[in-house]
Amino acid sequence: MTLEERAQKAVELKTSGRYNCAQSVTVALADETGLSEEQLRQISAGFCAGMGNMEATCGALIGAGMIAGLKTEGQGTLGKTKQIQEEFAKRCGAIKCRDLKAVTDGKPLCPCEECVRNAVLVYGEVMGLK
């Protein structure tokens, strides 16, 4: 599966209404881990909407960080997640759910579907996926 196909899968999962933003990203990147899609869906269930309150880090970004931790086995994860966070902020304009969902000019800064797409794309670019 290409990086773009993974990003599209994350968007489809999110728009299905059955997966939150963090779950959409972790499940779309499941093959990067030794865990099943169901295990990842369960682990990431509480990390949507800025960890459930829209005041904190975007759940899609948290999902990408979770997968980076699994992929790196905790070795050098901080540096990778920092890179992911910085690039996500450049693309989306913020990293906090509250800021991403702030409505200006009648639309949010970055809709959830674009957050999950960008989280997967940025993860792939930082981690060297094709």
mmCIF file of C-alpha atoms in Angstrom, residues 55-123:
data_model
loop_
_atom_site.group_PDB
_atom_site.id
_atom_site.type_symbol
_atom_site.label_atom_id
_atom_site.label_comp_id
_atom_site.label_asym_id
_atom_site.label_seq_id
_atom_site.Cartn_x
_atom_site.Cartn_y
_atom_site.Cartn_z
ATOM 1 C CA GLU A 55 -8.084 21.597 24.329
ATOM 2 C CA ALA A 56 -5.074 19.378 23.693
ATOM 3 C CA THR A 57 -3.027 17.835 20.890
ATOM 4 C CA CYS A 58 -4.913 16.618 17.820
ATOM 5 C CA GLY A 59 -5.809 12.943 18.057
ATOM 6 C CA ALA A 60 -4.569 12.268 14.526
ATOM 7 C CA LEU A 61 -1.152 13.591 15.523
ATOM 8 C CA ILE A 62 -1.208 11.479 18.693
ATOM 9 C CA GLY A 63 -2.018 8.421 16.567
ATOM 10 C CA ALA A 64 0.987 9.084 14.347
ATOM 11 C CA GLY A 65 3.163 9.425 17.445
ATOM 12 C CA MET A 66 1.877 6.126 18.808
ATOM 13 C CA ILE A 67 2.813 4.323 15.614
ATOM 14 C CA ALA A 68 6.225 6.017 15.570
ATOM 15 C CA GLY A 69 6.830 4.687 19.080
ATOM 16 C CA LEU A 70 5.923 1.170 18.034
ATOM 17 C CA LYS A 71 7.964 1.369 14.832
ATOM 18 C CA THR A 72 11.085 2.689 16.562
ATOM 19 C CA GLU A 73 10.585 0.415 19.566
ATOM 20 C CA GLY A 74 11.031 3.517 21.696
ATOM 21 C CA GLN A 75 14.516 4.255 20.384
ATOM 22 C CA GLY A 76 14.757 7.797 19.031
ATOM 23 C CA THR A 77 10.993 8.194 19.148
ATOM 24 C CA LEU A 78 11.113 11.670 20.667
ATOM 25 C CA GLY A 79 13.080 13.044 17.732
ATOM 26 C CA LYS A 80 10.742 11.394 15.220
ATOM 27 C CA THR A 81 7.603 12.635 16.948
ATOM 28 C CA LYS A 82 9.060 16.132 17.128
ATOM 29 C CA GLN A 83 9.645 16.058 13.370
ATOM 30 C CA ILE A 84 6.118 14.737 12.797
ATOM 31 C CA GLN A 85 4.654 17.438 15.026
ATOM 32 C CA GLU A 86 6.587 20.257 13.364
ATOM 33 C CA GLU A 87 5.625 19.216 9.828
ATOM 34 C CA PHE A 88 1.998 18.619 10.843
ATOM 35 C CA ALA A 89 1.873 22.151 12.285
ATOM 36 C CA LYS A 90 3.245 23.582 9.020
ATOM 37 C CA ARG A 91 0.614 21.775 6.952
ATOM 38 C CA CYS A 92 -2.380 22.178 9.228
ATOM 39 C CA GLY A 93 -1.616 25.510 10.877
ATOM 40 C CA ALA A 94 -1.733 24.220 14.476
ATOM 41 C CA ILE A 95 -1.403 21.059 16.567
ATOM 42 C CA LYS A 96 -4.130 21.579 19.177
ATOM 43 C CA CYS A 97 -7.586 20.334 18.329
ATOM 44 C CA ARG A 98 -9.149 23.532 19.675
ATOM 45 C CA ASP A 99 -7.093 25.620 17.251
ATOM 46 C CA LEU A 100 -7.567 23.260 14.307
ATOM 47 C CA LYS A 101 -11.348 23.323 14.758
ATOM 48 C CA ALA A 102 -11.555 27.096 15.279
ATOM 49 C CA VAL A 103 -13.952 28.434 12.677
ATOM 50 C CA THR A 104 -12.784 31.442 10.708
ATOM 51 C CA ASP A 105 -14.343 32.610 7.486
ATOM 52 C CA GLY A 106 -17.043 29.968 7.958
ATOM 53 C CA LYS A 107 -14.729 26.951 8.005
ATOM 54 C CA PRO A 108 -12.284 25.302 10.423
ATOM 55 C CA LEU A 109 -8.559 25.894 10.098
ATOM 56 C CA CYS A 110 -8.087 22.202 9.250
ATOM 57 C CA PRO A 111 -11.014 19.759 9.065
ATOM 58 C CA CYS A 112 -10.626 16.361 10.767
ATOM 59 C CA GLU A 113 -10.349 14.559 7.435
ATOM 60 C CA GLU A 114 -7.371 16.696 6.483
ATOM 61 C CA CYS A 115 -5.810 16.224 9.909
ATOM 62 C CA VAL A 116 -5.883 12.434 9.558
ATOM 63 C CA ARG A 117 -4.630 12.641 5.959
ATOM 64 C CA ASN A 118 -1.762 14.914 6.953
ATOM 65 C CA ALA A 119 -0.870 12.866 10.031
ATOM 66 C CA VAL A 120 -0.447 9.741 7.904
ATOM 67 C CA LEU A 121 1.451 11.570 5.154
ATOM 68 C CA VAL A 122 3.798 13.288 7.598
ATOM 69 C CA TYR A 123 4.387 10.052 9.513
#
